[in-house]
Short mmCIF file of C-alpha atoms and ligand atoms in Angstrom, two decimals:
data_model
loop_
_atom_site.label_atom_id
_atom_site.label_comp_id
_atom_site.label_asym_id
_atom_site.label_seq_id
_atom_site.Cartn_x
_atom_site.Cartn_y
_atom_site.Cartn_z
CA UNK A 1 0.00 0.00 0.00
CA UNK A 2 1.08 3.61 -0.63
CA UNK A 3 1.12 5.52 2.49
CA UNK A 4 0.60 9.18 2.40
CA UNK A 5 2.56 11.62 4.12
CA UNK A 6 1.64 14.59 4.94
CA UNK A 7 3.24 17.67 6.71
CA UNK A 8 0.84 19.23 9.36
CA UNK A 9 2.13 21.21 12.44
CA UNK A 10 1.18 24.32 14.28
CA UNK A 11 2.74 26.96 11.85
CA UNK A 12 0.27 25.29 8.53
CA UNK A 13 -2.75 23.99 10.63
CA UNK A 14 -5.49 26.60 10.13
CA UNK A 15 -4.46 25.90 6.55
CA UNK A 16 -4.78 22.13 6.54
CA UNK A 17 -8.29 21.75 6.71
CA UNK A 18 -8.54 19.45 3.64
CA UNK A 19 -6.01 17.89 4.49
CA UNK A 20 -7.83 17.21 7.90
CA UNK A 21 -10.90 16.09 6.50
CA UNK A 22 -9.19 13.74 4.36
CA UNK A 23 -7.24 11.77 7.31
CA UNK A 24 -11.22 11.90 9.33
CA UNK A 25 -12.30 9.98 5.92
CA UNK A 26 -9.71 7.31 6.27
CA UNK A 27 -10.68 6.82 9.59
CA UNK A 28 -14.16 6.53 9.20
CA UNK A 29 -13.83 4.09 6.69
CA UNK A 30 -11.48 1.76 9.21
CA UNK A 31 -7.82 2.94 7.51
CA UNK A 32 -4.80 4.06 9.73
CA UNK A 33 -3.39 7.06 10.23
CA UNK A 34 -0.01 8.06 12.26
CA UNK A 35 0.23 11.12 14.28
CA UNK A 36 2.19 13.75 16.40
CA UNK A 37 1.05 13.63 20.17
CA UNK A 38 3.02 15.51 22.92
CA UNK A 39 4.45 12.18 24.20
CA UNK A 40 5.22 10.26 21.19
CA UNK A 41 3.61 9.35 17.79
CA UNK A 42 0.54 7.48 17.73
CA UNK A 43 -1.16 4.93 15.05
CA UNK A 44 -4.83 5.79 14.97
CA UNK A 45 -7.52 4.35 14.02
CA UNK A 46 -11.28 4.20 14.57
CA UNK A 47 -11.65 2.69 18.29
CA UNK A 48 -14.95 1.93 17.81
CA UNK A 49 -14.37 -0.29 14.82
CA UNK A 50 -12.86 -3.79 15.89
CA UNK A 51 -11.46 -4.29 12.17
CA UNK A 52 -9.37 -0.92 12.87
CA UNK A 53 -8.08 -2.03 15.76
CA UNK A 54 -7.45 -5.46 14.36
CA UNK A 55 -5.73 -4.12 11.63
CA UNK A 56 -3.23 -1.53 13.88
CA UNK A 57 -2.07 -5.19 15.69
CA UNK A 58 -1.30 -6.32 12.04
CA UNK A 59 0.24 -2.96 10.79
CA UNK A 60 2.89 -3.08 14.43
CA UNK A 61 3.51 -6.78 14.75
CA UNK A 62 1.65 -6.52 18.09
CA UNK A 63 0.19 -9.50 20.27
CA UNK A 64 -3.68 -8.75 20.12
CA UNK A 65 -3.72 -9.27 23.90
CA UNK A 66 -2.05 -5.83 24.53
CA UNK A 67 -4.84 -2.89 24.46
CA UNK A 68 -5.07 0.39 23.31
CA UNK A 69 -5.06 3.68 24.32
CA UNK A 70 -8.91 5.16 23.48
CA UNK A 71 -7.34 9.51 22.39
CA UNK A 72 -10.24 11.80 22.84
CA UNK A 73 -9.96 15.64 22.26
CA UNK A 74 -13.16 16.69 24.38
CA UNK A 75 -14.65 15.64 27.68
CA UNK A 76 -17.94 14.85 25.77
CA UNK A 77 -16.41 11.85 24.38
CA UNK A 78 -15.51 10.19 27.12
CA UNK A 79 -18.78 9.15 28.40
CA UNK A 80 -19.51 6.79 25.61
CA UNK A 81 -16.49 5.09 26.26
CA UNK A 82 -16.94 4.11 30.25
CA UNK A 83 -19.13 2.47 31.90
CA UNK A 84 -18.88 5.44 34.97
CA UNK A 85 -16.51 8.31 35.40
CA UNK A 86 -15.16 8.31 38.90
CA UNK A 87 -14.56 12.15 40.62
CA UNK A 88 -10.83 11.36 40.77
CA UNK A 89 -10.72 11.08 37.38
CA UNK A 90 -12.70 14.42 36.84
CA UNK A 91 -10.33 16.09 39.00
CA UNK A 92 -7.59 14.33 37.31
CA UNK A 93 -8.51 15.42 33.64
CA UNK A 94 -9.15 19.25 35.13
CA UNK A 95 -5.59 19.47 36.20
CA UNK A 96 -3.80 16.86 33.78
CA UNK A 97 -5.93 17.21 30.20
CA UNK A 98 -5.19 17.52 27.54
CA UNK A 99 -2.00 16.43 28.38
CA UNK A 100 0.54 13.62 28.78
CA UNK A 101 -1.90 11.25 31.26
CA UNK A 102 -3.59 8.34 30.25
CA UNK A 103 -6.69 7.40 32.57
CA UNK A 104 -8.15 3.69 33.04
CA UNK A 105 -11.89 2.85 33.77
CA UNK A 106 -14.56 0.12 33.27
CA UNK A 107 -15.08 0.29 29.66
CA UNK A 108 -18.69 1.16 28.09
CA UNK A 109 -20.45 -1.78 25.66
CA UNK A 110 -19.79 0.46 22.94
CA UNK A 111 -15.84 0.16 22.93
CA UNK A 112 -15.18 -3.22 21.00
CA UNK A 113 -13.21 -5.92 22.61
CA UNK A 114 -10.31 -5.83 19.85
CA UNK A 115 -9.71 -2.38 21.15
CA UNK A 116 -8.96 -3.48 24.89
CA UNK A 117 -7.37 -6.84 24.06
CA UNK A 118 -10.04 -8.62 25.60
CA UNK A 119 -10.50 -6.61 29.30
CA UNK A 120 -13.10 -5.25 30.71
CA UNK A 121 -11.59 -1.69 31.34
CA UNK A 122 -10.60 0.88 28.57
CA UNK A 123 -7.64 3.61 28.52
CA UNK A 124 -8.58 6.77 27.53
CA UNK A 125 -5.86 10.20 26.97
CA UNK A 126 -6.73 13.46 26.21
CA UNK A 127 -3.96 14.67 23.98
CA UNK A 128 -2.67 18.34 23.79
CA UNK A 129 -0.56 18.18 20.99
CA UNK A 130 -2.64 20.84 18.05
CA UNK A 131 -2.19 18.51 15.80
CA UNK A 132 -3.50 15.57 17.38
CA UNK A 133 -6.27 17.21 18.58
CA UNK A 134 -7.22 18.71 14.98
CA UNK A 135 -7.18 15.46 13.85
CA UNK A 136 -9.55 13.57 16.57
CA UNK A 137 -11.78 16.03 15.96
CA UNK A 138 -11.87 15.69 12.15
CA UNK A 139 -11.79 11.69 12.56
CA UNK A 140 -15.35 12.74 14.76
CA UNK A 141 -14.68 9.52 16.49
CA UNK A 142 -12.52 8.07 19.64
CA UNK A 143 -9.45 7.36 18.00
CA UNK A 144 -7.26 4.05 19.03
CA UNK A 145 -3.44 4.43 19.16
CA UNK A 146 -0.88 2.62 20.58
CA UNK A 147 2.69 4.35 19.82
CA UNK A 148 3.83 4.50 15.99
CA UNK A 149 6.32 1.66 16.33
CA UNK A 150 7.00 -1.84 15.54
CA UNK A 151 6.48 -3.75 18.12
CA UNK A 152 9.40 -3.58 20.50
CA UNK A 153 11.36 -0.90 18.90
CA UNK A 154 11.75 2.52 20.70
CA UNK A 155 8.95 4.88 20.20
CA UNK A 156 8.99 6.92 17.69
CA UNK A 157 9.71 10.58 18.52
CA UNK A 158 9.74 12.44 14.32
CA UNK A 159 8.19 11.12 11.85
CA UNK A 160 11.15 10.11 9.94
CA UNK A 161 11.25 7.09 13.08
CA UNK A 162 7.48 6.26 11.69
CA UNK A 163 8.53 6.22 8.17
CA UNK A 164 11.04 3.96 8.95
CA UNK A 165 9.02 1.65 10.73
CA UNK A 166 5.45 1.77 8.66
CA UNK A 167 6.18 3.01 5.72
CA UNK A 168 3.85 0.99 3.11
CA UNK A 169 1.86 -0.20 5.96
CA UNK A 170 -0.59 2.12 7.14
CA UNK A 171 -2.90 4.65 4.71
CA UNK A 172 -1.09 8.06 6.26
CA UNK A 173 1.19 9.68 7.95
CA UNK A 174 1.07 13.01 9.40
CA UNK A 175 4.95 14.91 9.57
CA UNK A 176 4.02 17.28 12.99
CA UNK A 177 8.00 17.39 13.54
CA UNK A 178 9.57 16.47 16.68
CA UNK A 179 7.92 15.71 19.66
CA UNK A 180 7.74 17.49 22.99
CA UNK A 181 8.19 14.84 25.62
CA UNK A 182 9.48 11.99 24.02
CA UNK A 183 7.99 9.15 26.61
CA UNK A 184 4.60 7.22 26.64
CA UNK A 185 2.03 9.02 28.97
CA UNK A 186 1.91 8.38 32.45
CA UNK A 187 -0.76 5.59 33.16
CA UNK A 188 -2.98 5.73 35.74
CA UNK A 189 -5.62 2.89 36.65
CA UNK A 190 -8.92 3.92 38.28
CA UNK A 191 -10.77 0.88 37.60
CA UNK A 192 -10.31 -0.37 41.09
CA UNK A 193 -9.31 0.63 44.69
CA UNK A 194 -6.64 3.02 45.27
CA UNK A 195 -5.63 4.82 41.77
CA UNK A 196 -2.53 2.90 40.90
CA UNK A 197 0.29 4.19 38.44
CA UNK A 198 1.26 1.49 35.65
CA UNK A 199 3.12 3.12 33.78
CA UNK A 200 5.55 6.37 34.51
CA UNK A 201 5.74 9.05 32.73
CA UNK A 202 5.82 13.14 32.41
CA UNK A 203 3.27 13.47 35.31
CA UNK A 204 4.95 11.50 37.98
CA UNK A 205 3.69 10.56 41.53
CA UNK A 206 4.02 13.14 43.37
CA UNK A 207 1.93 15.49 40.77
CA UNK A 208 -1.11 13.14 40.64
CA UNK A 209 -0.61 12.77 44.73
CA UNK A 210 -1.53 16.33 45.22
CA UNK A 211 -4.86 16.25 43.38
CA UNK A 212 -5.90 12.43 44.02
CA UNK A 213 -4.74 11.79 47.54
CA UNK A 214 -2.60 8.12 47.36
CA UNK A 215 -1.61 6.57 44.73
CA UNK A 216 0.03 3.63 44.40
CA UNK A 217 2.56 2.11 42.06
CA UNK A 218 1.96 -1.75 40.41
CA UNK A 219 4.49 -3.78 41.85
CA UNK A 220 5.53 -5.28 38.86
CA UNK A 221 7.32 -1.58 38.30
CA UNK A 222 9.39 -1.74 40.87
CA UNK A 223 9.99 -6.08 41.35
CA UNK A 224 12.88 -7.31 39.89
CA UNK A 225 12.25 -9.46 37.03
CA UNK A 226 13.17 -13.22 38.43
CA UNK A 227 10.19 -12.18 40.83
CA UNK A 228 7.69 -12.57 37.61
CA UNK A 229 4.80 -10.63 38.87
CA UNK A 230 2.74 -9.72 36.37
CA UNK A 231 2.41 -6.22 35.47
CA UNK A 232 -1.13 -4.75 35.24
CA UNK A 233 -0.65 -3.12 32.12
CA UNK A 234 -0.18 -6.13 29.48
CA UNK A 235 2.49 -3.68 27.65
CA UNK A 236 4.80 -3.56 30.35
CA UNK A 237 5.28 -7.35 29.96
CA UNK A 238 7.14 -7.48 26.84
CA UNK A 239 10.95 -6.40 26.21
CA UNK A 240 10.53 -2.66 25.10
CA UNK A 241 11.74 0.23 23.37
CA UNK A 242 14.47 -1.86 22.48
CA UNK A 243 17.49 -1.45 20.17
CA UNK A 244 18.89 -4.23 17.88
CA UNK A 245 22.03 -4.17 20.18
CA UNK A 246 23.02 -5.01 23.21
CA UNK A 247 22.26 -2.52 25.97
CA UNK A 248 23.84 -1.98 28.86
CA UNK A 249 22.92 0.55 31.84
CA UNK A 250 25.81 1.59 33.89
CA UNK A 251 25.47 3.09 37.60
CA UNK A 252 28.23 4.59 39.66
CA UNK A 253 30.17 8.01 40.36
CA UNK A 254 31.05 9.72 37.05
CA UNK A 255 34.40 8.81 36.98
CA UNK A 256 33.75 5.09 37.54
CA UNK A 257 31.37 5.20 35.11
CA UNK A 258 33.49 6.74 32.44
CA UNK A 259 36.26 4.86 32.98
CA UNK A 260 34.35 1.01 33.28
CA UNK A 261 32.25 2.00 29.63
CA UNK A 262 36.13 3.11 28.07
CA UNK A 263 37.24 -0.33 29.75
CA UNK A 264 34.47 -1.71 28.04
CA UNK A 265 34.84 -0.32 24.38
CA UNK A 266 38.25 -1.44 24.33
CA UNK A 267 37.20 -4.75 24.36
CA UNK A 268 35.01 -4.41 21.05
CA UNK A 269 35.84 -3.07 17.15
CA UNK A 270 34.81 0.41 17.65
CA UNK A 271 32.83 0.46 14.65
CA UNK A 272 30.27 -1.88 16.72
CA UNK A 273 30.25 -0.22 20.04
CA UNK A 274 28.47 2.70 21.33
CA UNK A 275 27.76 5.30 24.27
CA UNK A 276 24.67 7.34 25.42
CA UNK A 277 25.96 10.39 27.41
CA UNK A 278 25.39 13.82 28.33
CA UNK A 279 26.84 16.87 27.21
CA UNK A 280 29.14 16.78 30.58
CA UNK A 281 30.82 13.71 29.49
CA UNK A 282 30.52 13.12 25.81
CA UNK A 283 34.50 13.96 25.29
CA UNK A 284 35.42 11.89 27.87
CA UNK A 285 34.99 8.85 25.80
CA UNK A 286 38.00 7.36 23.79
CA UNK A 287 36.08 5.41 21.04
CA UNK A 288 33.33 4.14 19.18
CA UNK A 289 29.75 6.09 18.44
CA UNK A 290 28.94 8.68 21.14
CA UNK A 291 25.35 10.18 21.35
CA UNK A 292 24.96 12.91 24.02
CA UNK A 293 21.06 13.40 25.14
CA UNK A 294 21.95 17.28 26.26
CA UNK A 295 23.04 19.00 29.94
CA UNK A 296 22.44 15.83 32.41
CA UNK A 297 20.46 18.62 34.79
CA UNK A 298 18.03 19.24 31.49
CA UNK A 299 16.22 16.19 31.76
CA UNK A 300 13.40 17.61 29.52
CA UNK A 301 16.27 16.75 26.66
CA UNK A 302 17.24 13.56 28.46
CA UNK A 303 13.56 12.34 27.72
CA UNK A 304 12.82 13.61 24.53
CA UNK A 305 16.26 12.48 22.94
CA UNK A 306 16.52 9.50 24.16
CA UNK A 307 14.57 6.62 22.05
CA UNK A 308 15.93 9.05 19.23
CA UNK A 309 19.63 8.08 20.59
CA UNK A 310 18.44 4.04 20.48
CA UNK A 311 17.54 4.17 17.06
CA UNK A 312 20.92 6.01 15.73
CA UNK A 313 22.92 3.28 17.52
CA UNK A 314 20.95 0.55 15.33
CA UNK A 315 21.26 2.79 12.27
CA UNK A 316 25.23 2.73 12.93
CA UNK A 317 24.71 -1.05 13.61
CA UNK A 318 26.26 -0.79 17.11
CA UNK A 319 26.18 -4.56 18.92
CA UNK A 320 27.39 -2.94 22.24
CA UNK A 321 25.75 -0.18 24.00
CA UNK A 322 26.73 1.33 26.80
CA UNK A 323 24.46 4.03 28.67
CA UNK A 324 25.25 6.17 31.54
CA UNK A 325 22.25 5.84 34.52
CA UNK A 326 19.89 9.07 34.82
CA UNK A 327 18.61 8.14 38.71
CA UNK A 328 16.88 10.71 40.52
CA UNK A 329 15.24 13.83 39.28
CA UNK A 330 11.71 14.37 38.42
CA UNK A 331 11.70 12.21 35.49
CA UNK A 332 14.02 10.00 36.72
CA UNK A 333 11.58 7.54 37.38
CA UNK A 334 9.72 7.41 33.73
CA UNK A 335 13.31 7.40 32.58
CA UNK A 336 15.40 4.55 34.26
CA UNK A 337 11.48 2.52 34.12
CA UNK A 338 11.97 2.92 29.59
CA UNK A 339 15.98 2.32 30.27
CA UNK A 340 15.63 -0.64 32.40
CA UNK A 341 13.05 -2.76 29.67
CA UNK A 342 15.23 -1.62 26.75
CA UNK A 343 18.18 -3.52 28.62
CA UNK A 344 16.49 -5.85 29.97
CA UNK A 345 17.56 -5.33 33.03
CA UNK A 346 21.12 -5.85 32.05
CA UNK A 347 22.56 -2.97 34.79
CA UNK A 348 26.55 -3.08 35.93
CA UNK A 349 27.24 -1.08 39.39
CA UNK A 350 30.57 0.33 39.05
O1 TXA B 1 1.84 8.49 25.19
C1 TXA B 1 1.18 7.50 24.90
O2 TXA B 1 0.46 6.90 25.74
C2 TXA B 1 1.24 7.00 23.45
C3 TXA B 1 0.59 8.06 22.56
C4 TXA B 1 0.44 7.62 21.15
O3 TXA B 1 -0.64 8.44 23.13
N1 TXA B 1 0.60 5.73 23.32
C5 TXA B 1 1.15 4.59 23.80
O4 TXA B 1 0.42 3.45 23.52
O5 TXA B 1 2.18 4.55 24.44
P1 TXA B 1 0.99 1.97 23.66
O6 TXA B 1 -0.03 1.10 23.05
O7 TXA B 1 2.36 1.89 23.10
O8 TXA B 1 1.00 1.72 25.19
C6 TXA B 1 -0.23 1.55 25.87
C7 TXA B 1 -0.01 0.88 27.18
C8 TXA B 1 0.34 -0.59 27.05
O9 TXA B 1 1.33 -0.90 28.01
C9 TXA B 1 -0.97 -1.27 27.40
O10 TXA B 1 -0.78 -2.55 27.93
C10 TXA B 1 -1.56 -0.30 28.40
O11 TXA B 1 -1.23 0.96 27.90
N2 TXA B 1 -3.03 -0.38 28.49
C11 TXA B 1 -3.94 0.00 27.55
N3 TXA B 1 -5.19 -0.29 27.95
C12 TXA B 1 -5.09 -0.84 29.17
C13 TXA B 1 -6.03 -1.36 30.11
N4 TXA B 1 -7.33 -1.36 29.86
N5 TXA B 1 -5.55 -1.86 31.28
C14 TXA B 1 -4.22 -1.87 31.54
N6 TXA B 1 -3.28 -1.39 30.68
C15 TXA B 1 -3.71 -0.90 29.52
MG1 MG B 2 4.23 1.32 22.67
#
């Protein structure tokens, strides 16, 4: 199939409105359509159509069992997706929507179980990316996306990480440019008892503490994996945002941690080894392909570069990547959580 691509951002939108209503068609008539969101790109489709949903597994590779997230652009079109809205979640979407938060509840009879991989609960975001939200609202209906990707790669953060991935795959893709945040949205699960983060993200704990009162976070987050407990959200299961290499995760002073990764890359060809750094350190490495993510105290560019900097290292065809630790911080959390399953837990304490 020949996929369209289209560039749409914030400079052209109120110029785009053909363009708009051409994507909404495809939609409606059960096609797929990438897209820009604040977090990371998205493949849409018509949530309310099983074949859509059905055919965004097919388009990513993905295991049918792992849902999707419902994107919504107004608060009137949540209702016909839940079965009840809880007042957490009302206060939740006044202080968090549109934004980077992604909101679980008992799911509605109208939301198709291809869409939820079987469960009885739906995820629903509110995205505030222009684009996105243009686009939703030309689609007129709830509009399933998981992230742009083949299954297991990184995320894609520009649309040239789409194109590389679903090109000749899907009916469209929409070029909105970089991305703002550059991690999945922070999940929150309000199905049952005490709201319960399963997946970290821009809005951490502490945020959604001060308007919800506790929150917990799934074990499975936090277990080390010979424990095998079963993370709540299916996704979190699988070995993630993943490069073709071998990663690595290295945790220590800076100084042991410079000198163990140059111990390291002296053990390798240096075409086929690799670091991920900040700014701070990037010349303090002796060899091989070295991909700085910005000022380790700007972890805004931490985040957003990063699946960017996974992706280079496979286009370089790097076998051995080495990646300094980013503990601590606000977004340390949604950071090490994306680090840890694209190593698969491989860390080395120096
Ligand atoms: O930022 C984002 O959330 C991006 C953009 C496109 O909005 N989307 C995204 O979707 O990251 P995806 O499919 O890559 O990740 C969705 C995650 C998966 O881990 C899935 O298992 C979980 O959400 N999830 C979806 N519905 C769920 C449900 N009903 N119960 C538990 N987990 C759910
Ligand atoms: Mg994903």
């Amino acid at each position: 199939m020949e996929t369209v691509i289209l560039k749409i951002n914030e400079d052209n939108i109120s110029k785009m409105q053909k363009e708009l209503d051409m994507l909404g068609n495809i939609i409606r008539g059960g096609g797929l359509v990438a897209f820009p969101t604040e977090t990371v790109y998205g493949l849409g489709g018509n949530a309310l159509d099983e074949k859509a949903s059905e055919r965004i597994y097919a388009a990513k590779g993905r295991p049918s069992d792992n849902p999707l997230i419902a994107h919504i652009a107004d608060m009137s079109e949540l209702k016909q997706l839940v079965y009840e809205i809880p007042d957490i979640a009302v206060k939740l979407a006044d202080r968090f929507w549109p934004g980077p938060l992604t909101m679980i509840f008992k799911k509605s009879d109208t939301v198709p179980y291809a869409t939820t991989g079987g469960l009885d609960t739906v995820a629903v975001r509110m995205p505030s990316h222009p684009v996105a939200r243009e686009f939703i609202l030309a689609a007129g209906v709830p509009i399933a996306a998981p992230s742009a990707n083949v299954s297991g790669r990184p995320s894609p953060t520009s649309a040239k990480h789409v194109i590389e991935d679903l090109d000749g795959r899907i009916d469209a893709i929409i070029d909105g440019g970089k991305v703002d945040i550059g991690l999945e949205s922070t999940i929150i699960d309000l199905s049952e008892g005490v709201p319960t983060i399963l997946r970290p993200g821009f809005i951490n704990r502490d945020m959604l503490e001060n308007i919800t009162g506790e929150v917990h976070i799934d074990p499975a987050l936090t277990a080390s994996p010979d424990e095998h407990i079963r993370p709540k959200a299916p996704g979190m299961m699988y070995r993630h945002y993943a490069p073709k290499g071998e990663l690595t995760i290295v945790d220590g002073t800076p100084d042991n941690v410079v000198s163990y990764i140059n111990d390291m890359l002296g053990r390798y060809p240096k075409e086929v080894t690799g670091v991920i750094t900040t700014t701070e350190n990037e010349d303090r490495y002796s060899c091989g392909t070295v991909i700085s993510l910005g000022a380790r105290n700007d972890e805004l560019s931490v985040a957003r570069e990063l699946y960017g900097a996974l992706r280079s290292m496979d286009e370089h065809g790097i076998e051995h990547i080495y990646v300094e630790s980013f503990n601590g911080g606000r977004l340390g959390e949604a950071i090490m959580n994306r680090l840890n399953k694209a190593a698969g837990h491989r860390v080395v304490r120096v």
